[in-house]
Structure formats: C-alpha cells, structure tokens
Short mmCIF file of C-alpha atoms and ligand atoms in Angstrom, two decimals:
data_model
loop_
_atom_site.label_atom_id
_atom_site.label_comp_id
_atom_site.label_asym_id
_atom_site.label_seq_id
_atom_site.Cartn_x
_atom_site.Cartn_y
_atom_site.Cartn_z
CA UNK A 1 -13.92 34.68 -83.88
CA UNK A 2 -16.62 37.12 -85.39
CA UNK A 3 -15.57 40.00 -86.85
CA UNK A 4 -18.24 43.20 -86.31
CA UNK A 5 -18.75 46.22 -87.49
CA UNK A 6 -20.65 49.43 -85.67
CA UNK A 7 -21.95 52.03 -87.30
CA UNK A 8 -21.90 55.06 -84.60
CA UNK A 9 -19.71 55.93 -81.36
CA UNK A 10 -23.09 56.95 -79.01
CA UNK A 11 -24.28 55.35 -75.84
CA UNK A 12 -25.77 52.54 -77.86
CA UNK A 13 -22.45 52.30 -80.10
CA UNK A 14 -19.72 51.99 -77.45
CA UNK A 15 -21.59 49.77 -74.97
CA UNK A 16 -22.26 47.07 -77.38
CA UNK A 17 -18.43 47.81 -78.56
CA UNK A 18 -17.16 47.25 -74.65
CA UNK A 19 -19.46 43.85 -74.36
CA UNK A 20 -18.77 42.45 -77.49
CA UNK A 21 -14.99 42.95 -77.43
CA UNK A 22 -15.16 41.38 -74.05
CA UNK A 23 -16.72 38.01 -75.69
CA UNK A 24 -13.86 37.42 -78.10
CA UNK A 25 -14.93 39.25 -81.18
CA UNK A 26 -13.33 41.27 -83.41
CA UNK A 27 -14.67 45.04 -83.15
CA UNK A 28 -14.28 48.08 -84.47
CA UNK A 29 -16.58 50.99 -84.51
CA UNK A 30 -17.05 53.83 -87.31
CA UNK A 31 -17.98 57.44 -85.96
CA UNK A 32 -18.74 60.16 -88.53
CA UNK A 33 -17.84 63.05 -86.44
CA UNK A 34 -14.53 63.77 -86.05
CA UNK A 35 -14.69 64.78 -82.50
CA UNK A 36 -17.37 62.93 -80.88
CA UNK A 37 -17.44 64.96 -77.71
CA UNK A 38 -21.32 65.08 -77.24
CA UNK A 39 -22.74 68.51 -76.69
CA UNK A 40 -25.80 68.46 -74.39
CA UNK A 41 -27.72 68.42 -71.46
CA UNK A 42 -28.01 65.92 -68.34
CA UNK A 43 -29.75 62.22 -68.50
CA UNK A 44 -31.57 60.31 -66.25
CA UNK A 45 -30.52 56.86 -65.99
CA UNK A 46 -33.14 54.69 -64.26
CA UNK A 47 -32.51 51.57 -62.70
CA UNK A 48 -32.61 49.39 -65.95
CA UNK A 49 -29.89 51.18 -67.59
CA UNK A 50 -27.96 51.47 -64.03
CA UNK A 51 -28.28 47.84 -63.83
CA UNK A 52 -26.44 47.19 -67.86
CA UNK A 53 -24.01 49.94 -66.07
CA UNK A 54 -23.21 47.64 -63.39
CA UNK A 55 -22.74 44.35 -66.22
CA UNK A 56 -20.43 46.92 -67.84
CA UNK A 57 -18.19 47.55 -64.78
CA UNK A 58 -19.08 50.96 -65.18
CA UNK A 59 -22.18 52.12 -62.50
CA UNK A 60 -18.97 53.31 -59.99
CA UNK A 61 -17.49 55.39 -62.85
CA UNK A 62 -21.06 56.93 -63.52
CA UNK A 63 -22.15 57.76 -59.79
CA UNK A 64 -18.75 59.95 -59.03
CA UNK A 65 -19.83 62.44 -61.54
CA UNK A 66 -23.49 61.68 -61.10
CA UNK A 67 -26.46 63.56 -58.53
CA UNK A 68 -28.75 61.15 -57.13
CA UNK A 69 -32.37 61.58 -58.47
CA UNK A 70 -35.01 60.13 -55.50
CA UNK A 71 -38.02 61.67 -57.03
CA UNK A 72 -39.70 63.19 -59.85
CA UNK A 73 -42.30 65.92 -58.89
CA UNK A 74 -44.51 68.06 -61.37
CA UNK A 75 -46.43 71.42 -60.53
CA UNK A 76 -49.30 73.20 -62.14
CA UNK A 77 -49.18 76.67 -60.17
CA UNK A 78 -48.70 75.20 -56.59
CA UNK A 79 -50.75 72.27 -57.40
CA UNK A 80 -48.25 69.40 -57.12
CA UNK A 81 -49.57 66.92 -59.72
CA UNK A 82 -47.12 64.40 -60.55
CA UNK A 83 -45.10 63.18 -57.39
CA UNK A 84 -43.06 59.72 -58.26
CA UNK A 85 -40.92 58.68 -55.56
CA UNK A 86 -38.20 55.50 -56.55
CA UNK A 87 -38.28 54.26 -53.23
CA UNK A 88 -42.01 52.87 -53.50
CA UNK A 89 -40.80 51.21 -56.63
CA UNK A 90 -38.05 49.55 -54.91
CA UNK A 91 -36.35 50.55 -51.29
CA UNK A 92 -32.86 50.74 -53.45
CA UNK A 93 -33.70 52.19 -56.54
CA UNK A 94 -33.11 55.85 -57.48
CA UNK A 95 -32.43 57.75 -60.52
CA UNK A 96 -29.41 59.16 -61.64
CA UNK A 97 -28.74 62.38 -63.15
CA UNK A 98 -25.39 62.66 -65.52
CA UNK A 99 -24.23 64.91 -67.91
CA UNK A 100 -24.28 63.56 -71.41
CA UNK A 101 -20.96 63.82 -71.90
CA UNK A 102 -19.52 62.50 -68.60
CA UNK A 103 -21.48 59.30 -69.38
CA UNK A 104 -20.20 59.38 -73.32
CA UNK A 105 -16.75 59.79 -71.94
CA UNK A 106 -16.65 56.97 -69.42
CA UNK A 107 -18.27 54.37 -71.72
CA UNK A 108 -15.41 56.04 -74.51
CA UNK A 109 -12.69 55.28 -72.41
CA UNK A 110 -13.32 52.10 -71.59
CA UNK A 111 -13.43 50.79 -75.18
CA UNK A 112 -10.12 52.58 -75.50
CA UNK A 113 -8.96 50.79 -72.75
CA UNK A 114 -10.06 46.87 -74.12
CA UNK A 115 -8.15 48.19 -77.40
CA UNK A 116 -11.83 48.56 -79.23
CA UNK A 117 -10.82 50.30 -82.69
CA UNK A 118 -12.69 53.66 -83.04
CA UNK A 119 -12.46 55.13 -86.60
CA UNK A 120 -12.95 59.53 -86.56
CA UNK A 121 -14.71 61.57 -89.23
CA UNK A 122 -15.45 58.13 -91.14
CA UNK A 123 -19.03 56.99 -90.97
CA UNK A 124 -20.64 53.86 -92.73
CA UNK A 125 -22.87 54.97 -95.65
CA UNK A 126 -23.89 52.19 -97.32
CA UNK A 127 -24.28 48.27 -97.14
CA UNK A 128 -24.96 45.13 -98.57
CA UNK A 129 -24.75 41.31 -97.48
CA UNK A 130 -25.71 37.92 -98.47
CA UNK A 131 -25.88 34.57 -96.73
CA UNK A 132 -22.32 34.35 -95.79
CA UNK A 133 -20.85 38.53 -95.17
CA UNK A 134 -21.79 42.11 -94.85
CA UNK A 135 -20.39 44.48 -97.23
CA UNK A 136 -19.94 47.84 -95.38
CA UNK A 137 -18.72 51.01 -97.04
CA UNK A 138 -17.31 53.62 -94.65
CA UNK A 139 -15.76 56.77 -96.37
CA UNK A 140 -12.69 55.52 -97.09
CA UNK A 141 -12.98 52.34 -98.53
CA UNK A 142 -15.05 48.94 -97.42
CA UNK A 143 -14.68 45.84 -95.79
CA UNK A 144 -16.09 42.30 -95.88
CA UNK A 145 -18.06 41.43 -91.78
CA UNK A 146 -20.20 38.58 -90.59
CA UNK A 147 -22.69 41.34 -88.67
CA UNK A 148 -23.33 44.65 -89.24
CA UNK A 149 -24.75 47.29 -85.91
CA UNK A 150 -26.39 50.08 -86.91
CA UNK A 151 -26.30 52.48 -83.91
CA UNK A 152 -26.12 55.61 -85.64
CA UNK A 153 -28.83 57.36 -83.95
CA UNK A 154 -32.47 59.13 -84.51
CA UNK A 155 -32.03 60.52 -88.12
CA UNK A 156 -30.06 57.23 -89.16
CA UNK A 157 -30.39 57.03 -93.26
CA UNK A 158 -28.59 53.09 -92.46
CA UNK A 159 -31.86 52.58 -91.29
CA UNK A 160 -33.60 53.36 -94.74
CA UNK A 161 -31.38 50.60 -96.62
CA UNK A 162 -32.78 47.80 -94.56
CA UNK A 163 -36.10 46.12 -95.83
CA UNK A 164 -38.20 46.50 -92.69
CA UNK A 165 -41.26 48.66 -92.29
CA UNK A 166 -40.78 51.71 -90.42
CA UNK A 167 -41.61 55.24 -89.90
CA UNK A 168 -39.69 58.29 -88.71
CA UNK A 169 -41.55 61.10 -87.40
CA UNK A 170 -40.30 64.21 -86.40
CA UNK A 171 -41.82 65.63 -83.42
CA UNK A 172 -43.95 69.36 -83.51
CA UNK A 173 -42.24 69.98 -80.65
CA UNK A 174 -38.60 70.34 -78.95
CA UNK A 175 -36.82 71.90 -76.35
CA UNK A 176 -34.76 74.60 -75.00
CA UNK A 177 -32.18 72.89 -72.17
CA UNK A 178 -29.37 74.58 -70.52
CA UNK A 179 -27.11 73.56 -68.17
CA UNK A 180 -26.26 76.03 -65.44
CA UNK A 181 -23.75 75.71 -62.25
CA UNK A 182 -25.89 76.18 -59.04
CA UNK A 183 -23.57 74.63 -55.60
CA UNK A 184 -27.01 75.47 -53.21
CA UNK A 185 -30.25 74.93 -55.28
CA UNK A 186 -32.34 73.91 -52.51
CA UNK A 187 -33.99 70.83 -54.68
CA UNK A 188 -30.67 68.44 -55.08
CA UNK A 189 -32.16 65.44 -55.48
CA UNK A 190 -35.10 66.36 -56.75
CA UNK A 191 -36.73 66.00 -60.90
CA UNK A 192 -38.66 69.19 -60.61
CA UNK A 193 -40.98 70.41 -63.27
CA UNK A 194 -43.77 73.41 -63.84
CA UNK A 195 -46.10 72.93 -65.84
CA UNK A 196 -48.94 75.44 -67.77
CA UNK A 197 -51.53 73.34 -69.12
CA UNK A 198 -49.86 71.09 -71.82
CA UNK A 199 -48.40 73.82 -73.70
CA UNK A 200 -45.72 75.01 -70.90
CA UNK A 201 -43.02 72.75 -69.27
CA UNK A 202 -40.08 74.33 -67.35
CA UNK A 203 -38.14 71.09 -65.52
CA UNK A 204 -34.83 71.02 -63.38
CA UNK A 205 -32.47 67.99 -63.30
CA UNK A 206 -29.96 67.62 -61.50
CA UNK A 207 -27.00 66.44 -63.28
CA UNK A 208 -24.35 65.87 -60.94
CA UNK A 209 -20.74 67.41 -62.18
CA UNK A 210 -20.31 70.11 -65.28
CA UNK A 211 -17.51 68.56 -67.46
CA UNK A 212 -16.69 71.72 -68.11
CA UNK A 213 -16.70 73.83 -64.90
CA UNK A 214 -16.27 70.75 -62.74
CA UNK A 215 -19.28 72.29 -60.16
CA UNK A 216 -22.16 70.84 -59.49
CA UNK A 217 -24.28 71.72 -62.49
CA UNK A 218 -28.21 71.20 -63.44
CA UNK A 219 -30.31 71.30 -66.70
CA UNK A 220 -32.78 73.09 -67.84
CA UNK A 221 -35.35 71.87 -69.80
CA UNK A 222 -37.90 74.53 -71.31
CA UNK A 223 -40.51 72.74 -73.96
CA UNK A 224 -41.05 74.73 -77.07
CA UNK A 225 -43.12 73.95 -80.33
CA UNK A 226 -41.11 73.62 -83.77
CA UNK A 227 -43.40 76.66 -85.42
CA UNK A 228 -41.69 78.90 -82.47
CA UNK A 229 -38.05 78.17 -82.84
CA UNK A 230 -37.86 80.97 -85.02
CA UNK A 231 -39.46 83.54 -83.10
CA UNK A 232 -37.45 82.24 -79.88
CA UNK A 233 -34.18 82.38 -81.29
CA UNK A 234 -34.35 86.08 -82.54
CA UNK A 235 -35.60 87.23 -79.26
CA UNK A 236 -32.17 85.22 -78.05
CA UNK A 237 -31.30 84.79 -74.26
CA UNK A 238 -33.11 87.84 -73.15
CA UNK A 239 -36.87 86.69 -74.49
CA UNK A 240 -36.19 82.97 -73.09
CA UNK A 241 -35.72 84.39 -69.69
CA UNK A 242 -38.64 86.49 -69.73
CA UNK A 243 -41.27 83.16 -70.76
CA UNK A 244 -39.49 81.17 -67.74
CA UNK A 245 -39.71 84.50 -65.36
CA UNK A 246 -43.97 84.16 -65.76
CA UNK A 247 -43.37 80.23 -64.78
CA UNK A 248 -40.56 80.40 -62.38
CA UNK A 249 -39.26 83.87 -61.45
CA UNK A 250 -36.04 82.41 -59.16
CA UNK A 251 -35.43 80.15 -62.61
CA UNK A 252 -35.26 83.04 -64.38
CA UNK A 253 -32.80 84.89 -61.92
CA UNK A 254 -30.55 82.12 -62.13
CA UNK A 255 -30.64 81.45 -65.84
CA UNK A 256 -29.88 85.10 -66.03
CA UNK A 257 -26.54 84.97 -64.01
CA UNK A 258 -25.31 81.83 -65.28
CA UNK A 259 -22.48 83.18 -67.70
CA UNK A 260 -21.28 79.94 -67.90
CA UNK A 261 -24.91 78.56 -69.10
CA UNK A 262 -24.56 76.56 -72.68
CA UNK A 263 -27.86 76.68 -74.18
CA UNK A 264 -29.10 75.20 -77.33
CA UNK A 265 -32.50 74.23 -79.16
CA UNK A 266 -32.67 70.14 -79.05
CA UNK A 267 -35.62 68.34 -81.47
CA UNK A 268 -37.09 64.74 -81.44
CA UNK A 269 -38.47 61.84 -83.64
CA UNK A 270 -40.71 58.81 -83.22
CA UNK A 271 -38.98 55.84 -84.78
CA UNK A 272 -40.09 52.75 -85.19
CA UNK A 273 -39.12 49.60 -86.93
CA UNK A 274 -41.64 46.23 -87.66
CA UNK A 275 -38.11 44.39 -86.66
CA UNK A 276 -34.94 44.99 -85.30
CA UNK A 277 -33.01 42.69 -87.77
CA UNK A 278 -32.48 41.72 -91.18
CA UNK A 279 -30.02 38.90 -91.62
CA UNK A 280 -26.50 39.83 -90.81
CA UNK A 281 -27.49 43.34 -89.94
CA UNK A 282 -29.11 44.72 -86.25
CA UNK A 283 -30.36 48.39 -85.01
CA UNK A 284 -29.88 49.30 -81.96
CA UNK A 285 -30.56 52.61 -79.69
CA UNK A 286 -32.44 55.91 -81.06
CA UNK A 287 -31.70 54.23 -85.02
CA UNK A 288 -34.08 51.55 -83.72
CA UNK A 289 -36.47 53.61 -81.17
CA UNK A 290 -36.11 56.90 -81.12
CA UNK A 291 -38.83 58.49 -78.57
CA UNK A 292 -39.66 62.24 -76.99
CA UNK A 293 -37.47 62.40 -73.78
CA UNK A 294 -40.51 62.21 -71.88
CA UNK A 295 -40.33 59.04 -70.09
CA UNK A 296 -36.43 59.86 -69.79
CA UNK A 297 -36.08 55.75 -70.96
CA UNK A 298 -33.65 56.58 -74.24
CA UNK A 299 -30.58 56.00 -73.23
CA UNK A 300 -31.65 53.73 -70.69
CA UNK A 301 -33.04 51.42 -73.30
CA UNK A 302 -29.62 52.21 -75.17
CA UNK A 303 -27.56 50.45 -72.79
CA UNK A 304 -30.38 47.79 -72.54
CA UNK A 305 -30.09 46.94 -76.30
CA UNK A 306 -26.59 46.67 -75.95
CA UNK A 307 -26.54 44.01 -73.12
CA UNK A 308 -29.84 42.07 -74.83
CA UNK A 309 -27.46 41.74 -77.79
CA UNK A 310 -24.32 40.33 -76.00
CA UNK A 311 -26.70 38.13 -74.16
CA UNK A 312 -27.96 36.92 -77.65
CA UNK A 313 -24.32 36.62 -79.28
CA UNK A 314 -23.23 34.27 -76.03
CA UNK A 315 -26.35 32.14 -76.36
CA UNK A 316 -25.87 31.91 -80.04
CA UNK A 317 -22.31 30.67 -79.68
CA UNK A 318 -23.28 28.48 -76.62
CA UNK A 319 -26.00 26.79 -79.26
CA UNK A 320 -23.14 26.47 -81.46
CA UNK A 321 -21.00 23.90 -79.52
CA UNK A 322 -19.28 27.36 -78.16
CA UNK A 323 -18.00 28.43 -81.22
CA UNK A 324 -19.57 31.72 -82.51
CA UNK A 325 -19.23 31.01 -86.17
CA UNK A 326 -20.36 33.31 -89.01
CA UNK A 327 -23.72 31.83 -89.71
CA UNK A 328 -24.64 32.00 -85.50
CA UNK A 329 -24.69 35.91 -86.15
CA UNK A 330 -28.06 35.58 -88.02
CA UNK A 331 -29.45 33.43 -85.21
CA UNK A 332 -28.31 36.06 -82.40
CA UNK A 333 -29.30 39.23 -84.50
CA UNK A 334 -32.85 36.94 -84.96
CA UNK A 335 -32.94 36.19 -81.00
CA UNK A 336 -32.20 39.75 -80.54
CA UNK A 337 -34.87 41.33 -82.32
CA UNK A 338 -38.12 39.00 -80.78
CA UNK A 339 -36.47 39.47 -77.25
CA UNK A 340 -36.57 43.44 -77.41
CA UNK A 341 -39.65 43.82 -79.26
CA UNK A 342 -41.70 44.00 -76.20
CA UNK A 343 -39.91 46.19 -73.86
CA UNK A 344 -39.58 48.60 -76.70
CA UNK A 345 -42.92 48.63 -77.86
CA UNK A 346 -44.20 49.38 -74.63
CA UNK A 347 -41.84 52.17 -73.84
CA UNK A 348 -42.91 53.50 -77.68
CA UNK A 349 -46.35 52.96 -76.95
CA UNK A 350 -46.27 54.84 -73.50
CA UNK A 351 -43.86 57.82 -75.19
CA UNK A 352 -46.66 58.14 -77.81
CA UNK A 353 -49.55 58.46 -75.31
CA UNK A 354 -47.79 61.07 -73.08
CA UNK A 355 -45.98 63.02 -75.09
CA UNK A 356 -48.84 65.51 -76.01
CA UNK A 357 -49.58 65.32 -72.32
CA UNK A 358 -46.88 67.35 -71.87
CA UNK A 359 -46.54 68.59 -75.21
CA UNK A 360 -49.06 70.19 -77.27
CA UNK A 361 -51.32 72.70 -77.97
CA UNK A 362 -54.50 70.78 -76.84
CA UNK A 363 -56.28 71.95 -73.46
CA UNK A 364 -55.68 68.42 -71.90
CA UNK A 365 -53.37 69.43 -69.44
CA UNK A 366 -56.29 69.71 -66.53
CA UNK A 367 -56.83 66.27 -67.98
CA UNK A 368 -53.41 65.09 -67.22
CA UNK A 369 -53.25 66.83 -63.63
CA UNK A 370 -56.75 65.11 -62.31
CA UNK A 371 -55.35 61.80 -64.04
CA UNK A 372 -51.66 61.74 -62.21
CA UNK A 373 -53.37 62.65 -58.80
CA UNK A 374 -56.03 60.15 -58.85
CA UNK A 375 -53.37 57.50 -60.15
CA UNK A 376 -51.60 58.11 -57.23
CA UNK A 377 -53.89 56.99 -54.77
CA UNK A 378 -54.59 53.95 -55.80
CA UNK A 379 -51.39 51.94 -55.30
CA UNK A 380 -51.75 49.64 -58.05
CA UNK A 381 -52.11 52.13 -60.46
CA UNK A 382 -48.95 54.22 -58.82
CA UNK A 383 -46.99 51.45 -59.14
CA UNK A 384 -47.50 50.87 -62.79
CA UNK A 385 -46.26 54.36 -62.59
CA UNK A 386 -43.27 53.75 -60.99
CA UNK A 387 -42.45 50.32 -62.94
CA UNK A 388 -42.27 52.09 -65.96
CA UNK A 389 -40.27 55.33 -64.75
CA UNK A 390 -37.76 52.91 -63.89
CA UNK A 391 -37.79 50.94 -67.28
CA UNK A 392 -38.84 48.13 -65.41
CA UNK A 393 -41.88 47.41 -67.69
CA UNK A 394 -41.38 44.28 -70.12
CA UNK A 395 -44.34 44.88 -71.98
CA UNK A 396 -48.24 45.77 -71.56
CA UNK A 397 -48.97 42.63 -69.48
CA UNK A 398 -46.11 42.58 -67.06
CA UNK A 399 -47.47 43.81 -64.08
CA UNK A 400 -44.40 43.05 -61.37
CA UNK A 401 -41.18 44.92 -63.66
CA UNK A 402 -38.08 43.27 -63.88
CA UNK A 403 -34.59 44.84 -64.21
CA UNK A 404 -33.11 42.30 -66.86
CA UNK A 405 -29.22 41.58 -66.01
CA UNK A 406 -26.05 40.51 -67.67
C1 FAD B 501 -33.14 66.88 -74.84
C2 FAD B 501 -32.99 65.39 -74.64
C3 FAD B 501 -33.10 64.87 -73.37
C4 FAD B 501 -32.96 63.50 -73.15
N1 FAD B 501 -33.10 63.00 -71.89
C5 FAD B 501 -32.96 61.68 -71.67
C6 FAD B 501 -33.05 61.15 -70.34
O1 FAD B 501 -33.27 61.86 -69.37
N2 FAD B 501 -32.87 59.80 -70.17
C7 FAD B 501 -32.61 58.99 -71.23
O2 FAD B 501 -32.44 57.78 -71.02
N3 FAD B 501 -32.52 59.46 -72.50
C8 FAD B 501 -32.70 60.77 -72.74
N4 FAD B 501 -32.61 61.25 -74.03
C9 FAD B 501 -32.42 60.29 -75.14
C10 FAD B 501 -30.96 59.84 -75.29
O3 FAD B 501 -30.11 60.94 -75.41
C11 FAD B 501 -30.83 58.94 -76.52
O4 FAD B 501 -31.81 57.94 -76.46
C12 FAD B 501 -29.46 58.26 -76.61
O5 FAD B 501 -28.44 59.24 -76.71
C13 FAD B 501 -29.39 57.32 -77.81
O6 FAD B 501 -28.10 56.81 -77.96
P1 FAD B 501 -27.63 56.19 -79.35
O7 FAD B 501 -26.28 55.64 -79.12
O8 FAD B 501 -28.68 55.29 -79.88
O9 FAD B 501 -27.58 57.41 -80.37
P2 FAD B 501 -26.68 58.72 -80.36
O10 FAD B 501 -26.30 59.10 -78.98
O11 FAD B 501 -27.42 59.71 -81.19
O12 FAD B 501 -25.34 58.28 -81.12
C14 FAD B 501 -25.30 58.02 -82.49
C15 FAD B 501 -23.88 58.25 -83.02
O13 FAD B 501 -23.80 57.80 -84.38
C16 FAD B 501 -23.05 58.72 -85.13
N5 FAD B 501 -23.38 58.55 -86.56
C17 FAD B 501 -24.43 59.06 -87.24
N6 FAD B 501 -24.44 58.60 -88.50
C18 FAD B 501 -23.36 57.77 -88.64
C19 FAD B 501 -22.85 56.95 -89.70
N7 FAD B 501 -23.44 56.90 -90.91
N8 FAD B 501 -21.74 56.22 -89.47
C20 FAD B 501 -21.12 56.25 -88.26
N9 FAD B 501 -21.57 57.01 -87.22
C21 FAD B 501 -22.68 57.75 -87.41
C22 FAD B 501 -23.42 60.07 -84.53
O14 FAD B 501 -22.45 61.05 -84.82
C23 FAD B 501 -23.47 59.72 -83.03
O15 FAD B 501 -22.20 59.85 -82.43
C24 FAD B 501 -32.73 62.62 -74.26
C25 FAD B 501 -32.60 63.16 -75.56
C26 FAD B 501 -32.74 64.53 -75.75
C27 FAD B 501 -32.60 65.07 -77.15
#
C-alpha cells in the first residue's frame, strides 16, 4: 500500500482523494482553511469533466442540483455573434451549470464517506524528498510519504519549491459575479452573454439550485479590469447596477431586487509549469494550470487531472506485478505528467489567445464578432469550436475530440 499525501481540499484535491482511496492507498488530505465551504459563483462542467463525474459515481449527485446548459450564445447590441450549440458537438452532450459549492460539497462528502482523512486549518508548507520518501511539513508537525499532490490551487507557493520552470501571471483583468434567485428567467438553459467591444462582458449562467436559498439561482458574471476595482467598489452596489443598466436594463432590474444576491470581486492567473512532476511529487488543478474562466475548462480539467492520475497509479502498479510499491509512484507521477501535457497545453494555449478577446482594452472586439460568425458557417471550423467548448480537444492536432474515461 502507498501512502499519499494532498496538499488542498478543492475540486482537484478531493477527486484525486475519492479515486485514490478507492485503489487501496493510504490518503489523507491537508486543507488550510478551516472551513472549506467555497464561496462563489456557478461552473460549467462540460462533457469531459461530466464524464470523470460519471468514473466518480458522482454525475447523478451533480445533475439534481444542476441546470442543464444546451447552448452558449454571445451578443454585441442585437448582433448575436457567438452561438455554440452542444448538440452539433454530440446529440448527448450538454453543459452543466452548478454552483461551486454544491459541486465542492458532493465531491466532500463522498471522501467522508470512503473514510478519506481531511485535516482543517492545517495546510502543507513546505517539502522535501529523496529517492525513497517525501518529507511534508503541514502546520503541526511532518510526516514521512512515498508521493506528494500538490492541489493547492492558482496562487500555490508549493508550486515555487519544485525545480520546474514556470510562470504565474496575474491577469489585468477580473470579474464581478453574483448569484441571484430568478424561478422564471425566460433563458433557462441558455449561457447568455453581452458583449461591448472587448472591454464589456455581462454573461448569465444558469446554475441550477442556490445552496443557500434552495431556488433556482443564476450567476452573474460582469468583466472588470484590475486598475478599476477600486473605483467600482466605492461606488458599491448602486454604481455596478448602473454600468449593467447601459448593457442590459432587465439585468439591472433584477440585480437590483435580488436582496438575497452575494456579490464579490473574483481575479485570475496564467500558470504554467514546463512539467507536471518532479520525482515523488505531482501538481494537479489551477496549482498546475491556472487559466481566465474563459473557456469555462478549469474545473473541468480539475476532475480530468484527477482521473489521468488514478489511471497512471493503476498502470504503474499493474507494471509492477500489481503491487504499487514506493518506487512505482515516480513512474506514475512520470506517466502522469507526458499524458496531460497536451490537453493542457492546448486548453492554455486557447485561454491565452481568447482571453483579451473578451478581455481588454484593445478595439478587437469587431474583430472577434466577424471571426465567431464566419467560423460558424463553415462546419469544420464550428466544430473545432465545439470540440474544445466541451474539453474534448487532446491537443492542436486532434481534430475528432475525445472524452477520455476511467
Ligand atoms: C469567476 C470564476 C469562474 C469560473 N468558471 C469556471 C467554469 O465555468 N468552468 C470551469 O470548469 N472552471 C471555472 N473556473 C475555474 C475553477 O473554479 C478552477 O479551475 C477550479 O476550482 C480549480 O480547482 P483546484 O482544486 O485546482 O483549486 P481550488 O478550487 O482553488 O482548491 C485549492 C484548495 O487548496 C487549499 N490550499 C491552498 N494552499 C494550501 C496549502 N498550502 N495546504 C493545503 N491546502 C491549501 C485552498 O484553501 C483550496 O481549498 C472559474 C473560476 C473563477 C475564478
């Protein structure tokens, strides 16, 4: 048996806690909040991470609290632009729209349920290893592993103690999201955003059930540049709903009855690592790949990292006369690494390309209109589209999309 450590209780965290415990090994995760409740707005799971759902047991769970998602459409003024439909990717695929902490809470409770130890308020800070163990400190003392996951998120400092090339770079820009309670918005199933050139983005998800209300809730996304989240949070409430009343007037309306409405400022980074490994040690999730939420593949590629690295642990032990001893980890963690490196760097590459699409302060958003709309019609090119929506995409040269499973 192979005794792991995690570093972090998030999406990426708890899934490869709930697969690896399931294989036999010994695992117990390390949170550094003490109540890991995530605050936030609603995901979209695409069909690659509904697919690691399904491995997990888990897509059943997710869909009771979720709203189904068939398409994602964009508008500039009444111009519809962007107009991605799942069905044309696949006559069963669909998104799915969950509240982050619906989706936090189902993944939590099933590690509770396999027995997974989950340590509160007592992160990992430091490491060190050597052929044979992995050395990890947590804040109250240390213990001796044969693998070490780091899935401690975007601004992991784990991350920094690892010799591998990489850069972290915050974004310029972020985002204002809400989540508001709305039982007859006429768009239910529908990703809808607004757009003003590349500097304005006001988009709609629906998010299936408020974990707090228990109605059917939605979440607002409103794009806002890092130089103005000073200016936007002394005008408060008030000077937010006036910007989305120029863009959106019934938004506005809404936003401004919505006493239940949680709204908070949320910021990104661009990770990204030469490797995902280094000996006994692998990074998984945002700690490995952080991206903008454009492509809405995060979390997605989360629970994808989670089930590549089970996958690799089983082969590893298979190789090794089915016996997962300590020196297989290095070989798995190794396996790991080259077998993600392609999804992720398209995904990172694509993120990178259409972020200031959406986000910037560059007048390239009639470029981005007369680009979606002529993609469309030419079905090749929409499908490409569609592919990678649906984290399908294995890298630049896969042309057909695969949803890897279990
Ligand atoms: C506004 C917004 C919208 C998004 N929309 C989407 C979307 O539509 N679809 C999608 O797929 N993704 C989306 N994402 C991205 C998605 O939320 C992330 O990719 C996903 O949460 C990453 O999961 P993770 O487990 O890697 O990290 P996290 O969820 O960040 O979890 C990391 C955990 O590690 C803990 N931790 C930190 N340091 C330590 C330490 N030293 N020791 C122990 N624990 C530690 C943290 O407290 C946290 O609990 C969005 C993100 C944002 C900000």
């Amino acid at each position: 048996m192979t005794y792991i450590v995690i570093a972090g209780a998030g999406i990426a965290g708890l899934a490869s806690a709930i697969l690896l415990t399931r294989q036999g090994h010994q695992v117990e995760v390390f949170e550094q909040v003490a109540d890991p409740t995530p605050v936030g707005a609603g995901l979209l799971l695409q069909p690659s991470g509904q697919a690691m759902l399904q491995s997990l047991g888990l897509l059943d769970a997710v869909k009771a609290k979720a709203a189904v998602v068939h398409s994602l459409e964009g508008y500039t003024g009444s111009w519809k632009t962007l107009d991605l439909h799942y069905q044309f990717a696949h006559e069963d695929w669909y998104g799915l729209g969950i509240h982050r902490a619906n989706l936090h809470q189902i993944l939590w409770q099933c590690a509770l349920d396999l027995g997974v130890a989950i340590h509160l308020g007592n992160g990992i800070s430091a490491f060190s290893q050597d052929a044979q163990r992995v050395q990890a400190q947590h804040q109250q003392g240390s213990l001796q592993v044969d693998g070490l996951v780091i899935a401690n998120g975007a601004r992991s400092l784990l991350r920094d103690q690892l010799c591998i090339t990489q850069t972290h770079r915050p974004y310029p820009w972020g985002a204002y999201w809400a989540v508001l309670d709305k039982e007859d918005w006429p768009f239910p199933h529908i990703l809808l955003q607004r757009y003003r050139g590349a500097q304005i983005m006001l988009g709609i998800l629906p998010t299936g059930i408020n974990p707090a209300t228990n109605r059917t809730c939605y979440s607002l996304f409103w794009s806002l540049p890092k130089a103005e989240f000073a200016e936007y949070r002394q005008a408060g409430m008030p000077g937010l709903i006036e910007r989305i009343r120029r863009v959106w007037p019934e938004v506005a309306e809404w936003l401004a009855h919505a006493p239940e409405a949680t709204i908070a400022i949320a910021e990104y980074a661009d990770v990204r690592l030469a490797s995902y490994h280094q000996g006994r040690v692998v990074v998984l999730g945002d700690a490995a790949h952080a991206m903008s939420p454009q492509l809405g593949q995060g979390a997605n590629m989360a629970l994808i990292d989670a089930t590549i690295l089970a996958q690799c642990l089983a082969n590893s032990g298979a190789k090794f006369d089915g016996e997962l001893n300590s020196n297989s980890v290095t070989a798995a963690f190794a396996e790991y690494s080259q077998r993600r490196s392609k999804h992720i760097a398209y995904y990172q590459t694509v993120s990178r390309i259409m972020t200031p699409l959406y986000q910037s302060n560059y007048a390239i958003g009639w470029l981005r209109d007369l680009g979606t709309v002529a993609g469309r019609h030419v079905p090749a090119v929409y499908h490409q589209y569609l592919l990678t929506l649906c984290g399908a995409k294995q890298g630049f040269l896969d042309m057909r999309g695969v949803i890897a499973r279990l």
